[in-house]
Coordinates of C-alpha atoms and ligand atoms in Angstrom, one line a residue:
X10 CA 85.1 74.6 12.5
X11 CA 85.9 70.8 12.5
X12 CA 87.9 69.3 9.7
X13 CA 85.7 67.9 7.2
X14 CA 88.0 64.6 5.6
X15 CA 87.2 65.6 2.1
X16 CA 86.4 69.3 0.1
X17 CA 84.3 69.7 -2.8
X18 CA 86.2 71.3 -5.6
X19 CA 83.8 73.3 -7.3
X20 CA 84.6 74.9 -11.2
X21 CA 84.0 78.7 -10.9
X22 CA 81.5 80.0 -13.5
X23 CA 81.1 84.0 -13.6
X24 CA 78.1 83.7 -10.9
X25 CA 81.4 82.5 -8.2
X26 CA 82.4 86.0 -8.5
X27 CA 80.6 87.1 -5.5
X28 CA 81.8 84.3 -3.3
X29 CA 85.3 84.8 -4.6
X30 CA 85.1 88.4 -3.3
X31 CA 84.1 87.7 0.0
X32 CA 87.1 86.0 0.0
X33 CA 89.4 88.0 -0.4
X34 CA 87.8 90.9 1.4
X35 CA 88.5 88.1 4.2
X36 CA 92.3 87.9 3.7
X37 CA 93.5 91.0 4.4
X38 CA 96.7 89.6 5.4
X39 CA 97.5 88.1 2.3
X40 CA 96.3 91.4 0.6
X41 CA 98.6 93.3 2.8
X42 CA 101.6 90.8 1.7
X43 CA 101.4 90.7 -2.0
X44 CA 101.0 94.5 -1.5
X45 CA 98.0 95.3 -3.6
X46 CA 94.4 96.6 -3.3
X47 CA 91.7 94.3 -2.0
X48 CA 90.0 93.6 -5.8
X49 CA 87.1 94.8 -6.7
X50 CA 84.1 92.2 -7.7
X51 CA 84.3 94.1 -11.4
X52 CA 88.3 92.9 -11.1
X53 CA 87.0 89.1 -10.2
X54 CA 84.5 89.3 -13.0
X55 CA 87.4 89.9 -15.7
X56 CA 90.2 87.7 -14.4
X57 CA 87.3 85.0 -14.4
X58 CA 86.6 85.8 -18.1
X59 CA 90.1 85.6 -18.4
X60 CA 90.2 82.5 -16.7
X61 CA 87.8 80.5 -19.1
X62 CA 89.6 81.5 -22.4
X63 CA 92.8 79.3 -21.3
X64 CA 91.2 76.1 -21.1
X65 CA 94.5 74.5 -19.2
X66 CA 93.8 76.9 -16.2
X67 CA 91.5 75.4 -13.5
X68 CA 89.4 77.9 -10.9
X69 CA 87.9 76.3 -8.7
X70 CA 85.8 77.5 -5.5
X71 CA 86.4 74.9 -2.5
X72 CA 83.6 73.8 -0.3
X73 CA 83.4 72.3 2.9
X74 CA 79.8 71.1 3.1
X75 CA 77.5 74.3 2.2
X76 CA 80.7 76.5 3.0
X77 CA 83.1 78.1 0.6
X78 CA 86.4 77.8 2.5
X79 CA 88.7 79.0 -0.5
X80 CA 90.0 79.1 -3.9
X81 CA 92.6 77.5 -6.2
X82 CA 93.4 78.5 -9.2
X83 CA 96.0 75.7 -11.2
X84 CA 97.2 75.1 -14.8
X85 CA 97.7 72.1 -16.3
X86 CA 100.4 71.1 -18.6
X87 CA 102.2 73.8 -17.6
X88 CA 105.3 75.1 -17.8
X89 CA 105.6 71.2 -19.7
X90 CA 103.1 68.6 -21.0
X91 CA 103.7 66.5 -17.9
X92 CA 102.9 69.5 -15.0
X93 CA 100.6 71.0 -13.9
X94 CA 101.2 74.8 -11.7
X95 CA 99.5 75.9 -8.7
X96 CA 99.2 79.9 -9.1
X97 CA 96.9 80.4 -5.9
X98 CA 95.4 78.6 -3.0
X99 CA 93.7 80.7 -0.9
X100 CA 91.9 79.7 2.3
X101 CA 89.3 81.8 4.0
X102 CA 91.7 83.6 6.6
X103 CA 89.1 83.0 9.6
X104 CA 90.2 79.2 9.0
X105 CA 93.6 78.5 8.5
X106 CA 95.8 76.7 10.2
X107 CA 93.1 74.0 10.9
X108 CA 94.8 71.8 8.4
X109 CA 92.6 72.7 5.2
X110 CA 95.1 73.7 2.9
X111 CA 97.1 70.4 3.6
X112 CA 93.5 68.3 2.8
X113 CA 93.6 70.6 -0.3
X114 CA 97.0 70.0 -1.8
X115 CA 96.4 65.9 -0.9
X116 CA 92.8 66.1 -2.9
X117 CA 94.6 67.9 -5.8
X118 CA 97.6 65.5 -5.7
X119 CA 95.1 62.5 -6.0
X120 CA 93.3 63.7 -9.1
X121 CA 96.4 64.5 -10.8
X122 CA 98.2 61.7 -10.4
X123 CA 98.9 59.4 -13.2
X124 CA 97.7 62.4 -15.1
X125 CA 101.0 64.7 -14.2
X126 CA 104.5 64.2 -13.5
X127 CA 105.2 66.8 -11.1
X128 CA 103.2 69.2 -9.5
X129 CA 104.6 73.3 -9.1
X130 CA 103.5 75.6 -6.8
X131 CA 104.4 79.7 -7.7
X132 CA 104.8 81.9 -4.3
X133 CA 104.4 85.3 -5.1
X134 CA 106.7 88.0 -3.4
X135 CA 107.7 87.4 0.3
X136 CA 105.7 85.1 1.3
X137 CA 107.2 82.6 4.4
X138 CA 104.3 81.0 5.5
X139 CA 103.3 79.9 1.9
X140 CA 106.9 78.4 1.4
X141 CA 107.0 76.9 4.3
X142 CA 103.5 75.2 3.7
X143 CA 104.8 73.7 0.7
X144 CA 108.2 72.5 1.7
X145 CA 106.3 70.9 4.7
X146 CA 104.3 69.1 2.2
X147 CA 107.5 67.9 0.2
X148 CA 107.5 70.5 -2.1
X149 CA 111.3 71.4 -3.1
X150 CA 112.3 75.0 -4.1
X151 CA 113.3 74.7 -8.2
X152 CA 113.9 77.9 -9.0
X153 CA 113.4 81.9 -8.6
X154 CA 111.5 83.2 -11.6
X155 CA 112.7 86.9 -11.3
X156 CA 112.6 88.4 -7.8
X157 CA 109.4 88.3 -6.9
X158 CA 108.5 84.7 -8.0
X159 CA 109.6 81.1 -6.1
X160 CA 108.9 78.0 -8.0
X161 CA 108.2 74.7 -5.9
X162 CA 108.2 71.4 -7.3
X163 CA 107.2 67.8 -5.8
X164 CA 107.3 64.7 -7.9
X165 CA 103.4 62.9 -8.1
X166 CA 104.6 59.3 -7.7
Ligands
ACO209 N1 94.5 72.1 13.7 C1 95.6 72.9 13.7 N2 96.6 72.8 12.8 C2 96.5 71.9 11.9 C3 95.5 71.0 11.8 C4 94.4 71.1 12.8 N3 93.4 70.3 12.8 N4 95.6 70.2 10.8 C5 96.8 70.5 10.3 N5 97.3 71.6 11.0 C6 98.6 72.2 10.7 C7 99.2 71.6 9.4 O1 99.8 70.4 9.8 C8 100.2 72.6 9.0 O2 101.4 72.5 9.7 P1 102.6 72.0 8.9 O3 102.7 72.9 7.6 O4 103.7 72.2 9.8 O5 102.4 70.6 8.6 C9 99.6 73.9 9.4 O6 98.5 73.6 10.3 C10 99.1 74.7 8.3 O7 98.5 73.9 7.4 P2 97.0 74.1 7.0 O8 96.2 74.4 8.2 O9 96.6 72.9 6.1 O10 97.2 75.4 6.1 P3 96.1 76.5 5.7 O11 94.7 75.9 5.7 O12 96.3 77.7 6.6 O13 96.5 76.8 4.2 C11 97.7 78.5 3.0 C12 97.8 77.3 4.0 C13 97.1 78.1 1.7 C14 99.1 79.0 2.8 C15 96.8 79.6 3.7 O14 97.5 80.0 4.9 C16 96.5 80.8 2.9 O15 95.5 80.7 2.2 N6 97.3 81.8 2.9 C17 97.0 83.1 2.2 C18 97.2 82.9 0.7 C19 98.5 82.3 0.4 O16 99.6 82.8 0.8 N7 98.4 81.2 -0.4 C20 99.7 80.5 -0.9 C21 100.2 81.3 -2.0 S1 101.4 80.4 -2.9 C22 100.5 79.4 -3.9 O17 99.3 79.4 -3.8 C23 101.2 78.5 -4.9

């Protein structure tokens, strides 16, 4: 797939939930790593009616063109006023490494500037390629938020 130079972020509503699925039934690796069960779309359909009761938290379905390519899932003003938190970017696992993640964090970087301070990202449980994704993107490791959790912090100047 070619590298479109901008993504569409798309706010999920309860009718992403199928397209959110498909997803993750295409990420086993991830799966795998965070050691858990592939969802089920019942599970998406809760955590997205989870999702819309914390207005701070932002779901959105990425597009490239007609094609959902992944999701990310952020809070803003969280843990402070002036951040925002990155809980999950996921990419479609048939196309990573083709430099989409990267276009993602610069697009989400862009809107939050002069709107947030800093920016976190949360890796969840051993994840090396995630942490070295964000350090490569300036990201700096804050803190360990009991042993499963890294925070990642970069300034948005
Ligand atoms: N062709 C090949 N490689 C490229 C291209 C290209 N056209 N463009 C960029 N790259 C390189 C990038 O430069 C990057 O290298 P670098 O990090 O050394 O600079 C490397 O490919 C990977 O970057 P992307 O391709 O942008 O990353 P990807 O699209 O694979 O997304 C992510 C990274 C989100 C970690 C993805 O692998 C993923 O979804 N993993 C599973 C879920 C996961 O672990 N998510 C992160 C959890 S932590 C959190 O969300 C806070």
């Amino acid at each position: 797939m070619k590298t479109a130079a901008r993504l569409d972020f798309m706010p999920v509503t309860a009718q992403a939930a199928p397209a959110i699925h498909e997803l993750y039934l295409h990420s086993p690796t991830y799966i795998a790593l965070i050691g858990g069960d592939t969802p089920t779309l019942n599970d998406i359909e809760r955590e997205l009616e989870t999702l819309r009761q914390d207005t701070r938290r932002q779901a959105l379905l990425l597009f490239q063109g007609e094609e959902v390519i992944g999701f990310l899932d952020y809070k803003v003003a969280y843990p402070d006023l002036h951040s925002a938190t990155i809980s999950l970017l996921l990419i479609d696992e048939r196309i990573q490494n083709q430099g989409l993640g990267k276009l993602v964090v610069e697009q989400l970087e862009s809107l939050l500037l002069g709107r947030m301070e800093r920016l976190y990202a949360v890796v969840y449980g051993n994840n090396e390629k995630a942490r070295q994704f964000w350090m490569r993107r300036g990201y700096i490791h804050t803190r360990d938020g009991g042993p499963s959790l890294s925070w990642y912090m970069k300034a948005l100047t």
